[in-house]
Amino acid sequence: MNWPRILSEYSAYLQVEKGLSGNTVQAYLSDLRQFQAFLHELGLDFAEVDSEVVALYLNHLADQALSPRSRARKTSALKNFFAYLVEEELADDNPCAYLAAPKLPRRLPNILSEQEVVALLEVPQLDKPAGYRDRAMLEVLYASGLRVSELLALDLGDIDEMGFVRCLGKGSKERIVPVGSHALRATELYLNYARPRLCKNFRERALFVNQRGRRLTRQGFWKILKARAKEAGIEKNITPHMLRHSFATHLLRHGADLRSVQEMLGHA
């Protein structure tokens, strides 16, 4: 297991996909390095971790004077990391699946106001291929509530002419989500005027591509979102997950029923 590479990719995953702040991500990575040091003392590798090793580590933590929040974070860091390894097919099972973190008060998620969303969507100028692409991505992301990983996994043909997007969510479960006329129009403009200029490889099936004509990565999208938010004058620490929360909150405010929103988010 290439530890530095996996940690780097996991760091990007936490920031882009999970919407965690830089400070929180660094705290999680510090927790994982602490666990790695514990394994090193035992002469073990991550591939040898099972529920008994995890139990030993939790007993080790119990001997330290930690606050409930610190214990909760360290437990969560471990559990979520192994869940990530399983999801990415880097591990067969999660030895921490049985763990329950201490209950702490939940904070309400940060969202963008509807005015901030409008400003963000209108920032990309349609004078360059990247502008068409960025507006299409942002429109689709906000209109559908897709996870970033789902957005970037879209292939040509996954958004049909009726304005429905077909995506694979967690557990490879397929769902069909409407994206609306604005997102559909932005995508059509991107496909007609920008994507052919960004991608000369006819075998590339990715819907959204970078300047080299390859499928856009999470890190690439995160950089684009940060830059566009700055252009729009949004001072909040914006994350892709914030758009997903905003999508759900705005729908509920305008009268959508909770069950329908959950289904669109892939929580059903």
Coordinates of C-alpha atoms in Angstrom, one line a residue:
M1 CA 0.0 0.0 0.0
N2 CA 1.5 3.3 -1.1
W3 CA 0.8 5.3 2.0
P4 CA 1.8 8.8 0.9
R5 CA -0.2 8.5 -2.4
I6 CA -3.3 7.1 -0.6
L7 CA -3.2 9.9 2.0
S8 CA -2.9 12.5 -0.7
E9 CA -5.8 11.1 -2.6
Y10 CA -7.8 10.8 0.6
S11 CA -7.1 14.4 1.5
A12 CA -8.5 15.5 -1.8
Y13 CA -11.5 13.3 -1.3
L14 CA -12.3 14.8 2.1
Q15 CA -12.0 18.3 0.8
V16 CA -13.8 17.9 -2.5
E17 CA -16.3 15.2 -1.9
K18 CA -17.0 15.6 1.8
G19 CA -16.6 19.3 1.9
L20 CA -14.4 19.4 5.0
S21 CA -12.3 22.4 5.8
G22 CA -8.5 22.4 5.4
N23 CA -8.0 22.4 9.1
T24 CA -10.4 19.5 9.7
V25 CA -8.7 17.5 6.9
Q26 CA -5.3 18.1 8.5
A27 CA -6.6 16.9 11.9
Y28 CA -8.0 13.7 10.3
L29 CA -4.7 13.1 8.5
S30 CA -2.8 13.6 11.8
D31 CA -5.2 11.1 13.5
L32 CA -4.4 8.6 10.8
R33 CA -0.6 9.1 11.1
Q34 CA -1.0 8.6 14.9
F35 CA -2.7 5.2 14.1
Q36 CA 0.0 4.4 11.6
A37 CA 2.6 5.0 14.4
F38 CA 0.7 2.7 16.7
L39 CA 0.7 0.0 14.0
H40 CA 4.4 0.5 13.5
E41 CA 5.0 -0.1 17.2
L42 CA 3.2 -3.4 16.9
G43 CA 5.0 -4.3 13.7
L44 CA 1.8 -4.3 11.7
D45 CA 0.7 -2.9 8.3
F46 CA -2.7 -1.5 7.3
A47 CA -3.5 -4.7 5.4
E48 CA -3.2 -6.6 8.7
V49 CA -5.7 -4.4 10.7
D50 CA -8.7 -6.3 12.0
S51 CA -11.3 -5.6 14.7
E52 CA -8.9 -6.8 17.4
V53 CA -6.2 -4.3 16.4
V54 CA -8.8 -1.5 16.3
A55 CA -9.9 -2.5 19.8
L56 CA -6.3 -2.3 21.0
Y57 CA -6.0 1.1 19.6
L58 CA -9.2 2.4 21.2
N59 CA -7.9 1.1 24.5
H60 CA -4.7 3.0 23.9
L61 CA -6.7 6.1 23.2
A62 CA -8.7 5.6 26.4
D63 CA -5.5 5.9 28.4
Q64 CA -5.0 9.4 27.1
A65 CA -6.7 12.5 28.5
L66 CA -8.8 13.4 25.4
S67 CA -11.9 15.4 25.2
P68 CA -15.1 13.7 23.9
R69 CA -14.8 15.7 20.7
S70 CA -11.2 14.5 20.1
R71 CA -12.2 10.9 20.8
A72 CA -15.1 11.3 18.4
R73 CA -12.9 12.7 15.7
K74 CA -10.2 10.1 16.0
T75 CA -12.8 7.3 15.9
S76 CA -14.5 8.9 13.0
A77 CA -11.2 9.4 11.1
L78 CA -10.4 5.7 11.4
K79 CA -13.8 4.5 10.5
N80 CA -14.2 6.8 7.5
F81 CA -10.7 6.1 6.2
F82 CA -11.3 2.3 6.1
A83 CA -14.8 3.0 4.5
Y84 CA -13.0 5.0 1.8
L85 CA -10.5 2.1 1.3
V86 CA -13.3 -0.3 0.8
E87 CA -15.2 2.0 -1.6
E88 CA -12.0 2.5 -3.7
E89 CA -11.5 -1.3 -3.6
L90 CA -8.2 -0.9 -1.7
A91 CA -9.5 -3.1 1.2
D92 CA -11.9 -5.9 1.4
D93 CA -13.8 -4.9 4.5
N94 CA -13.9 -2.2 7.2
P95 CA -12.6 -3.4 10.5
C96 CA -14.1 -0.3 12.1
A97 CA -17.6 -0.8 10.8
Y98 CA -18.9 -1.7 14.3
L99 CA -17.6 1.5 15.9
A100 CA -20.0 4.2 17.1
A101 CA -18.6 7.6 17.7
P102 CA -19.6 9.5 20.8
K103 CA -22.8 11.5 20.2
L104 CA -22.1 15.2 19.7
P105 CA -24.4 18.1 18.8
R106 CA -24.7 18.3 15.0
R107 CA -23.9 21.6 13.3
L108 CA -26.2 22.8 10.5
P109 CA -24.5 22.6 7.1
N110 CA -23.3 25.8 5.5
I111 CA -25.2 26.7 2.4
L112 CA -25.1 29.4 -0.3
S113 CA -28.0 31.9 -0.5
E114 CA -30.0 31.8 -3.7
Q115 CA -28.4 35.2 -4.7
E116 CA -24.9 33.7 -4.2
V117 CA -25.9 30.7 -6.3
V118 CA -27.1 33.0 -9.1
A119 CA -23.8 35.0 -8.9
L120 CA -21.8 31.8 -9.1
L121 CA -23.6 30.4 -12.0
E122 CA -23.3 33.6 -14.0
V123 CA -19.6 34.1 -13.4
P124 CA -18.2 31.8 -16.2
Q125 CA -18.1 33.9 -19.4
L126 CA -19.0 32.2 -22.6
D127 CA -16.0 33.5 -24.5
K128 CA -13.7 30.5 -23.9
P129 CA -14.2 26.7 -23.8
A130 CA -13.5 26.6 -20.1
G131 CA -16.3 29.1 -19.5
Y132 CA -18.8 26.9 -21.3
R133 CA -17.6 23.9 -19.4
D134 CA -17.6 25.5 -16.0
R135 CA -21.1 27.0 -16.4
A136 CA -22.4 23.6 -17.5
M137 CA -20.8 21.8 -14.6
L138 CA -22.0 24.3 -12.0
E139 CA -25.5 24.4 -13.5
V140 CA -25.8 20.6 -13.5
L141 CA -24.3 20.2 -10.0
Y142 CA -26.7 22.7 -8.5
A143 CA -29.8 21.6 -10.5
S144 CA -29.3 17.9 -9.7
G145 CA -27.7 17.7 -6.2
L146 CA -25.2 15.2 -7.5
R147 CA -22.1 14.3 -5.5
V148 CA -19.0 15.6 -7.2
S149 CA -17.8 12.1 -7.8
E150 CA -21.1 11.4 -9.6
L151 CA -20.8 14.6 -11.7
L152 CA -17.3 13.8 -12.8
A153 CA -18.1 10.2 -13.6
L154 CA -20.8 11.3 -16.1
D155 CA -20.1 10.1 -19.7
L156 CA -21.4 11.4 -23.0
G157 CA -25.1 10.5 -23.2
D158 CA -25.8 10.4 -19.5
I159 CA -27.8 13.6 -19.8
D160 CA -30.6 13.1 -22.3
E161 CA -32.4 15.6 -24.4
M162 CA -35.4 15.6 -22.0
G163 CA -33.2 17.0 -19.2
F164 CA -32.7 13.8 -17.2
V165 CA -29.3 12.7 -15.9
R166 CA -28.4 9.1 -15.3
C167 CA -25.8 8.6 -12.6
L168 CA -24.3 5.8 -10.5
G169 CA -24.3 6.6 -6.8
K170 CA -22.9 4.9 -3.7
G171 CA -23.1 1.1 -4.0
S172 CA -23.3 1.4 -7.8
K173 CA -27.0 2.2 -7.5
E174 CA -28.3 4.0 -10.5
R175 CA -30.8 6.8 -10.3
I176 CA -32.4 9.2 -12.7
V177 CA -32.5 12.9 -11.7
P178 CA -34.0 15.9 -13.6
V179 CA -31.7 18.8 -14.2
G180 CA -34.0 21.4 -15.6
S181 CA -33.9 23.6 -18.7
H182 CA -31.1 25.9 -17.6
A183 CA -28.6 23.1 -16.9
L184 CA -29.7 21.3 -20.0
R185 CA -29.1 24.3 -22.2
A186 CA -25.7 25.0 -20.6
T187 CA -24.7 21.4 -21.3
E188 CA -25.8 21.6 -24.9
L189 CA -23.8 24.7 -25.4
Y190 CA -20.8 23.1 -23.8
L191 CA -21.1 20.0 -26.0
N192 CA -21.6 22.0 -29.2
Y193 CA -19.0 24.8 -28.8
A194 CA -16.5 23.9 -26.1
R195 CA -15.9 20.2 -25.6
P196 CA -14.8 19.5 -29.2
R197 CA -12.1 22.2 -28.7
L198 CA -11.0 20.8 -25.3
C199 CA -11.0 17.1 -26.4
K200 CA -9.7 15.9 -29.7
N201 CA -9.8 12.2 -28.7
F202 CA -13.0 10.7 -30.0
R203 CA -12.5 7.7 -27.7
E204 CA -12.8 9.8 -24.5
R205 CA -16.2 9.2 -23.1
A206 CA -16.0 11.7 -20.1
L207 CA -18.6 14.4 -20.3
F208 CA -16.5 17.0 -18.5
V209 CA -12.9 17.2 -19.5
N210 CA -9.9 19.3 -18.5
Q211 CA -7.6 21.4 -20.7
R212 CA -5.8 18.2 -21.8
G213 CA -9.0 16.5 -23.0
R214 CA -9.1 14.0 -20.1
R215 CA -11.7 13.4 -17.5
L216 CA -11.7 16.2 -14.9
T217 CA -10.5 15.1 -11.4
R218 CA -11.9 16.0 -8.0
Q219 CA -8.9 18.2 -7.3
G220 CA -9.3 19.9 -10.7
F221 CA -13.0 20.6 -10.0
W222 CA -12.3 21.9 -6.5
K223 CA -9.7 24.4 -7.9
I224 CA -12.3 25.6 -10.5
L225 CA -15.0 26.0 -7.9
K226 CA -12.7 28.0 -5.6
A227 CA -11.6 30.3 -8.5
R228 CA -15.2 30.9 -9.7
A229 CA -16.5 31.6 -6.2
K230 CA -13.7 34.2 -5.8
E231 CA -14.7 35.8 -9.1
A232 CA -18.4 35.9 -7.9
G233 CA -17.4 37.7 -4.7
I234 CA -18.4 34.8 -2.4
E235 CA -16.5 35.1 0.8
K236 CA -17.7 31.8 2.3
N237 CA -15.3 28.8 2.3
I238 CA -17.1 27.2 -0.5
T239 CA -17.0 23.4 -1.2
P240 CA -18.7 21.2 -3.8
H241 CA -20.7 19.7 -0.9
M242 CA -22.1 23.1 -0.1
L243 CA -23.8 23.2 -3.5
R244 CA -25.4 19.9 -2.7
H245 CA -26.7 21.2 0.6
S246 CA -27.9 24.4 -1.0
F247 CA -29.8 22.4 -3.7
A248 CA -31.7 20.4 -1.0
T249 CA -32.3 23.4 1.2
H250 CA -33.6 25.6 -1.6
L251 CA -35.9 22.9 -2.9
L252 CA -37.4 22.4 0.6
R253 CA -37.9 26.1 1.1
H254 CA -39.8 26.2 -2.2
G255 CA -42.2 23.5 -1.1
A256 CA -40.6 20.2 -2.3
D257 CA -41.4 17.3 -0.1
L258 CA -38.6 15.7 1.9
R259 CA -39.0 12.2 0.4
S260 CA -38.5 13.5 -3.1
V261 CA -35.5 15.5 -2.2
Q262 CA -33.9 12.5 -0.4
E263 CA -34.5 10.3 -3.5
M264 CA -32.8 13.0 -5.8
L265 CA -29.9 13.1 -3.4
G266 CA -29.6 9.3 -3.5
H267 CA -30.5 8.9 0.2
A268 CA -33.6 6.8 -0.4

